[in-house]
Amino acid sequence: MAPVVLTARAPGAVFLRIVLFGLLLFFLFFPVYWMVATSFRPQGEVFAQFPTIFPYAPTLDNFRRAWGQSDLPLYLVNSLLTAGGSALLTTTLASLAAYGFAKYKFRGRKSLMYLMISAQMFPFAVILISIYSLLQTLNLLNTLAGLTIAYIVFALPAAIYILYSFFMRLPNELLEAARIDGAGELRILTKVILPLSGPALIAVGIYSFMWAWNDLLYSLTLITRDDSRTIGPGLLLAFFGEMQQDWAGAMAASILASLPAVIVFGALQRYFVQGLTAGAVKS
């Protein structure tokens, strides 16, 4: 009896693909859907013994409470300042360092590069302890500047590696031609290298911004003043406590807090993918 071959167009293969695709969509999007559905439920419906898939009596009260009865606008501004500042400074510093690693030959270059990348392997808690001591010495605890520095410390190694991979693809003939024309190294970087590296710069900026925007551990540890809190710990402490668990308000606030990051990523995601993959292919 001839063996049965399951081709790509066989009914069994098609059914299996549909099932796997459905499971993938479920695990990816059901938590998001549940957050949205909970944000529209009345308080009594949230704690029902048998919750329904769709809100039984949708309401916008949770959004009004999230915006009006919490410091959500202040938390959003603080997050925009720290995440935006981290993205800008990380991209600037990583550009300078990656340019040196990619276009200059000096003793210990590769060893220094590997040492820098290995810093990413340490657990968050270990790095956090060192940063806490450093910021305490500099009197920068409970400040947005100190929190921004902490985000830069974590994001910088990966940012340098992404830009290093991209800069390595740029032909050295461009640099030689610019030097012959009398351009200095800083002018070559700003007028020749960076204009050709748009996707990689955007990828690094998005990476730094998203990491800082979604952070909870660093901001919860380094900031204890309420007027300096960012969105993560701000929402956590505003809607949950010893005497309250406002899930509906927290979900509504989470949707409002997610909008800036979703808008930024949606507008620039094409460049983000190009920047991450460009360094993986040699010209």
CSV table of C-alpha atoms in Angstrom, one decimal:
chain,number,residue,atom,x,y,z
A,1,MET,CA,0.0,0.0,0.0
A,2,ALA,CA,1.5,3.3,-1.1
A,3,PRO,CA,2.1,5.8,1.8
A,4,VAL,CA,-0.2,8.8,2.1
A,5,VAL,CA,1.7,12.0,1.4
A,6,LEU,CA,0.3,15.1,3.1
A,7,THR,CA,0.8,17.9,0.6
A,8,ALA,CA,0.5,21.6,1.3
A,9,ARG,CA,-2.9,21.6,-0.5
A,10,ALA,CA,-4.3,18.5,1.2
A,11,PRO,CA,-7.4,19.1,3.3
A,12,GLY,CA,-5.6,17.8,6.4
A,13,ALA,CA,-2.7,20.2,5.9
A,14,VAL,CA,-5.1,23.2,5.3
A,15,PHE,CA,-7.1,22.3,8.4
A,16,LEU,CA,-3.9,22.0,10.5
A,17,ARG,CA,-2.7,25.4,9.3
A,18,ILE,CA,-6.1,27.0,10.1
A,19,VAL,CA,-6.0,25.4,13.6
A,20,LEU,CA,-2.4,26.6,14.3
A,21,PHE,CA,-3.1,30.0,12.9
A,22,GLY,CA,-6.2,30.3,15.1
A,23,LEU,CA,-4.3,29.3,18.2
A,24,LEU,CA,-1.6,31.8,17.4
A,25,LEU,CA,-4.2,34.6,17.0
A,26,PHE,CA,-5.9,33.5,20.2
A,27,PHE,CA,-2.7,33.7,22.4
A,28,LEU,CA,-1.6,36.9,20.7
A,29,PHE,CA,-4.8,38.9,20.8
A,30,PHE,CA,-7.1,37.5,23.4
A,31,PRO,CA,-5.3,39.3,26.3
A,32,VAL,CA,-5.6,42.5,24.4
A,33,TYR,CA,-9.3,41.9,23.7
A,34,TRP,CA,-9.9,41.0,27.3
A,35,MET,CA,-8.3,44.3,28.4
A,36,VAL,CA,-10.5,46.2,26.0
A,37,ALA,CA,-13.7,44.3,27.0
A,38,THR,CA,-12.9,44.8,30.7
A,39,SER,CA,-12.4,48.5,30.2
A,40,PHE,CA,-16.1,48.8,29.1
A,41,ARG,CA,-17.6,46.6,31.8
A,42,PRO,CA,-19.4,48.1,34.9
A,43,GLN,CA,-17.7,47.4,38.2
A,44,GLY,CA,-20.3,44.8,39.2
A,45,GLU,CA,-19.8,42.9,35.9
A,46,VAL,CA,-16.0,42.7,36.3
A,47,PHE,CA,-16.3,40.5,39.4
A,48,ALA,CA,-19.2,38.4,38.2
A,49,GLN,CA,-18.9,34.7,38.9
A,50,PHE,CA,-19.3,33.8,35.3
A,51,PRO,CA,-18.0,36.7,33.2
A,52,THR,CA,-19.4,37.0,29.6
A,53,ILE,CA,-17.2,37.3,26.5
A,54,PHE,CA,-18.8,40.6,25.6
A,55,PRO,CA,-19.7,43.4,28.0
A,56,TYR,CA,-23.3,43.0,29.0
A,57,ALA,CA,-23.9,46.7,29.7
A,58,PRO,CA,-21.0,48.7,28.1
A,59,THR,CA,-20.0,52.0,29.8
A,60,LEU,CA,-17.5,54.8,29.4
A,61,ASP,CA,-17.4,55.5,33.2
A,62,ASN,CA,-14.1,53.6,33.5
A,63,PHE,CA,-12.4,55.9,31.0
A,64,ARG,CA,-13.8,59.0,32.7
A,65,ARG,CA,-12.6,57.8,36.1
A,66,ALA,CA,-9.1,56.8,34.7
A,67,TRP,CA,-8.6,60.2,33.2
A,68,GLY,CA,-10.3,62.4,35.9
A,69,GLN,CA,-9.6,60.7,39.2
A,70,SER,CA,-6.0,59.7,38.7
A,71,ASP,CA,-2.8,61.5,37.7
A,72,LEU,CA,-2.8,59.8,34.3
A,73,PRO,CA,-2.0,63.0,32.4
A,74,LEU,CA,1.0,63.6,34.6
A,75,TYR,CA,2.2,60.0,34.3
A,76,LEU,CA,1.9,60.3,30.5
A,77,VAL,CA,4.0,63.4,30.4
A,78,ASN,CA,6.7,61.9,32.7
A,79,SER,CA,6.8,58.8,30.5
A,80,LEU,CA,7.1,60.8,27.3
A,81,LEU,CA,10.0,62.8,28.8
A,82,THR,CA,11.9,59.8,30.0
A,83,ALA,CA,11.2,57.5,27.0
A,84,GLY,CA,11.7,60.3,24.5
A,85,GLY,CA,14.9,61.5,26.2
A,86,SER,CA,16.2,58.0,26.4
A,87,ALA,CA,15.5,57.4,22.7
A,88,LEU,CA,17.2,60.6,21.7
A,89,LEU,CA,20.3,60.2,23.8
A,90,THR,CA,20.7,56.5,23.3
A,91,THR,CA,20.6,57.0,19.5
A,92,THR,CA,23.1,59.9,19.7
A,93,LEU,CA,25.6,58.0,21.9
A,94,ALA,CA,25.2,54.7,20.0
A,95,SER,CA,25.9,56.5,16.7
A,96,LEU,CA,29.2,57.9,18.0
A,97,ALA,CA,30.3,54.6,19.5
A,98,ALA,CA,29.1,52.4,16.6
A,99,TYR,CA,30.9,54.6,14.1
A,100,GLY,CA,34.2,54.2,16.0
A,101,PHE,CA,33.8,50.4,16.2
A,102,ALA,CA,32.7,50.0,12.6
A,103,LYS,CA,35.1,52.4,10.8
A,104,TYR,CA,38.3,52.5,12.9
A,105,LYS,CA,40.7,49.7,13.6
A,106,PHE,CA,42.3,49.8,17.1
A,107,ARG,CA,43.7,47.2,19.4
A,108,GLY,CA,41.1,45.3,21.5
A,109,ARG,CA,38.2,46.5,19.3
A,110,LYS,CA,36.5,43.1,19.1
A,111,SER,CA,37.1,42.3,22.7
A,112,LEU,CA,35.7,45.6,23.8
A,113,MET,CA,32.7,45.0,21.6
A,114,TYR,CA,32.0,41.6,23.1
A,115,LEU,CA,32.5,42.9,26.6
A,116,MET,CA,29.9,45.6,26.0
A,117,ILE,CA,27.4,43.2,24.5
A,118,SER,CA,27.9,40.8,27.4
A,119,ALA,CA,26.6,43.5,29.7
A,120,GLN,CA,23.1,42.6,28.3
A,121,MET,CA,23.4,39.1,29.8
A,122,PHE,CA,23.3,40.3,33.4
A,123,PRO,CA,19.9,40.0,35.2
A,124,PHE,CA,18.0,43.2,35.5
A,125,ALA,CA,18.2,43.2,39.3
A,126,VAL,CA,22.0,43.1,39.2
A,127,ILE,CA,22.3,46.1,36.9
A,128,LEU,CA,19.6,47.9,38.9
A,129,ILE,CA,21.5,47.6,42.2
A,130,SER,CA,24.6,49.2,40.6
A,131,ILE,CA,22.5,52.0,39.0
A,132,TYR,CA,20.7,52.6,42.2
A,133,SER,CA,24.0,53.2,44.0
A,134,LEU,CA,25.3,55.4,41.2
A,135,LEU,CA,22.2,57.6,41.2
A,136,GLN,CA,22.2,57.8,44.9
A,137,THR,CA,25.8,59.0,44.8
A,138,LEU,CA,25.0,61.6,42.2
A,139,ASN,CA,21.8,62.7,44.1
A,140,LEU,CA,19.7,61.7,41.1
A,141,LEU,CA,17.3,59.3,42.8
A,142,ASN,CA,13.6,60.4,42.4
A,143,THR,CA,14.4,62.5,39.3
A,144,LEU,CA,13.4,62.0,35.7
A,145,ALA,CA,17.0,62.6,34.7
A,146,GLY,CA,18.2,59.7,36.8
A,147,LEU,CA,15.5,57.4,35.4
A,148,THR,CA,16.5,58.5,31.9
A,149,ILE,CA,20.1,57.6,32.6
A,150,ALA,CA,19.1,54.2,33.8
A,151,TYR,CA,17.2,53.5,30.6
A,152,ILE,CA,20.2,54.6,28.5
A,153,VAL,CA,22.5,52.3,30.4
A,154,PHE,CA,20.3,49.3,29.6
A,155,ALA,CA,19.5,50.2,26.0
A,156,LEU,CA,22.9,51.4,24.9
A,157,PRO,CA,24.7,48.1,24.2
A,158,ALA,CA,22.0,46.7,21.9
A,159,ALA,CA,21.7,50.1,20.2
A,160,ILE,CA,25.4,50.2,19.5
A,161,TYR,CA,25.4,46.6,18.1
A,162,ILE,CA,22.4,47.4,15.7
A,163,LEU,CA,24.1,50.6,14.4
A,164,TYR,CA,27.5,48.8,14.2
A,165,SER,CA,26.0,46.1,12.0
A,166,PHE,CA,24.5,48.8,9.7
A,167,PHE,CA,27.6,51.0,9.5
A,168,MET,CA,29.7,48.0,8.5
A,169,ARG,CA,27.7,47.7,5.3
A,170,LEU,CA,28.4,51.2,4.2
A,171,PRO,CA,31.4,51.3,1.8
A,172,ASN,CA,34.6,52.8,3.1
A,173,GLU,CA,35.1,54.5,-0.3
A,174,LEU,CA,32.5,57.1,0.8
A,175,LEU,CA,34.6,58.0,3.8
A,176,GLU,CA,37.8,58.2,1.8
A,177,ALA,CA,36.1,60.5,-0.7
A,178,ALA,CA,34.9,62.8,2.0
A,179,ARG,CA,38.3,62.9,3.7
A,180,ILE,CA,39.9,63.8,0.3
A,181,ASP,CA,37.4,66.7,0.1
A,182,GLY,CA,38.7,67.9,3.5
A,183,ALA,CA,35.8,66.8,5.7
A,184,GLY,CA,36.5,66.0,9.4
A,185,GLU,CA,35.4,62.9,11.1
A,186,LEU,CA,32.4,64.5,12.9
A,187,ARG,CA,31.3,66.1,9.6
A,188,ILE,CA,31.6,62.7,7.8
A,189,LEU,CA,29.5,61.1,10.5
A,190,THR,CA,26.7,63.8,10.4
A,191,LYS,CA,26.7,64.5,6.7
A,192,VAL,CA,27.6,61.2,5.1
A,193,ILE,CA,27.0,58.2,7.5
A,194,LEU,CA,23.8,59.3,9.4
A,195,PRO,CA,21.8,60.4,6.3
A,196,LEU,CA,22.3,56.9,4.9
A,197,SER,CA,21.4,55.2,8.1
A,198,GLY,CA,17.8,56.4,8.6
A,199,PRO,CA,16.1,52.9,9.1
A,200,ALA,CA,18.8,51.8,11.6
A,201,LEU,CA,18.5,55.1,13.6
A,202,ILE,CA,14.7,54.8,13.7
A,203,ALA,CA,15.0,51.2,14.8
A,204,VAL,CA,17.3,52.1,17.7
A,205,GLY,CA,15.0,55.0,18.6
A,206,ILE,CA,11.9,52.8,18.7
A,207,TYR,CA,13.7,50.1,20.6
A,208,SER,CA,14.9,52.6,23.3
A,209,PHE,CA,11.5,54.3,23.4
A,210,MET,CA,9.4,51.1,23.7
A,211,TRP,CA,11.7,49.7,26.4
A,212,ALA,CA,11.5,52.8,28.5
A,213,TRP,CA,7.7,53.2,28.0
A,214,ASN,CA,7.0,49.6,29.1
A,215,ASP,CA,9.4,49.5,32.0
A,216,LEU,CA,8.0,48.9,35.5
A,217,LEU,CA,10.9,47.5,37.5
A,218,TYR,CA,13.3,50.4,37.1
A,219,SER,CA,10.7,53.2,37.5
A,220,LEU,CA,9.1,51.5,40.5
A,221,THR,CA,12.5,51.2,42.3
A,222,LEU,CA,14.2,54.5,41.3
A,223,ILE,CA,11.1,56.8,41.7
A,224,THR,CA,9.1,57.0,44.9
A,225,ARG,CA,7.7,60.5,44.6
A,226,ASP,CA,4.2,60.5,43.1
A,227,ASP,CA,4.8,63.6,41.0
A,228,SER,CA,7.7,61.9,39.2
A,229,ARG,CA,6.1,58.6,38.5
A,230,THR,CA,5.8,57.2,35.0
A,231,ILE,CA,2.9,55.4,33.6
A,232,GLY,CA,3.6,51.8,34.7
A,233,PRO,CA,4.0,52.3,38.5
A,234,GLY,CA,1.6,55.2,38.4
A,235,LEU,CA,-1.3,53.1,37.2
A,236,LEU,CA,-0.3,50.2,39.5
A,237,LEU,CA,-0.4,52.3,42.6
A,238,ALA,CA,-3.4,54.3,41.5
A,239,PHE,CA,-5.8,51.5,40.9
A,240,PHE,CA,-4.5,48.7,43.2
A,241,GLY,CA,-3.9,48.8,46.9
A,242,GLU,CA,-4.6,47.1,50.1
A,243,MET,CA,-8.2,48.2,50.1
A,244,GLN,CA,-9.0,48.4,46.3
A,245,GLN,CA,-8.7,46.4,43.1
A,246,ASP,CA,-10.1,48.6,40.3
A,247,TRP,CA,-9.6,46.3,37.3
A,248,ALA,CA,-12.0,48.2,35.0
A,249,GLY,CA,-10.3,51.5,35.7
A,250,ALA,CA,-6.9,50.0,35.3
A,251,MET,CA,-7.8,48.5,32.0
A,252,ALA,CA,-9.2,51.8,30.7
A,253,ALA,CA,-6.1,53.7,31.8
A,254,SER,CA,-3.9,51.0,30.2
A,255,ILE,CA,-5.7,51.6,26.8
A,256,LEU,CA,-5.2,55.4,27.1
A,257,ALA,CA,-1.5,54.8,28.1
A,258,SER,CA,-0.9,52.5,25.2
A,259,LEU,CA,-2.0,54.9,22.5
A,260,PRO,CA,1.2,57.0,22.3
A,261,ALA,CA,3.4,53.9,21.9
A,262,VAL,CA,1.0,52.2,19.5
A,263,ILE,CA,0.9,55.4,17.3
A,264,VAL,CA,4.7,55.7,17.3
A,265,PHE,CA,5.3,52.1,16.5
A,266,GLY,CA,2.5,52.0,13.9
A,267,ALA,CA,3.9,55.0,12.1
A,268,LEU,CA,7.5,53.8,12.1
A,269,GLN,CA,7.2,50.0,12.1
A,270,ARG,CA,8.3,49.7,8.5
A,271,TYR,CA,11.6,51.4,9.3
A,272,PHE,CA,12.0,49.4,12.5
A,273,VAL,CA,12.0,46.1,10.5
A,274,GLN,CA,14.3,47.5,7.9
A,275,GLY,CA,16.7,48.7,10.5
A,276,LEU,CA,16.8,45.4,12.4
A,277,THR,CA,17.3,43.3,9.3
A,278,ALA,CA,19.7,45.5,7.3
A,279,GLY,CA,22.7,44.6,9.3
A,280,ALA,CA,22.1,40.9,8.8
A,281,VAL,CA,22.7,41.0,5.1
A,282,LYS,CA,26.0,42.0,3.5
A,283,SER,CA,25.9,44.1,0.3
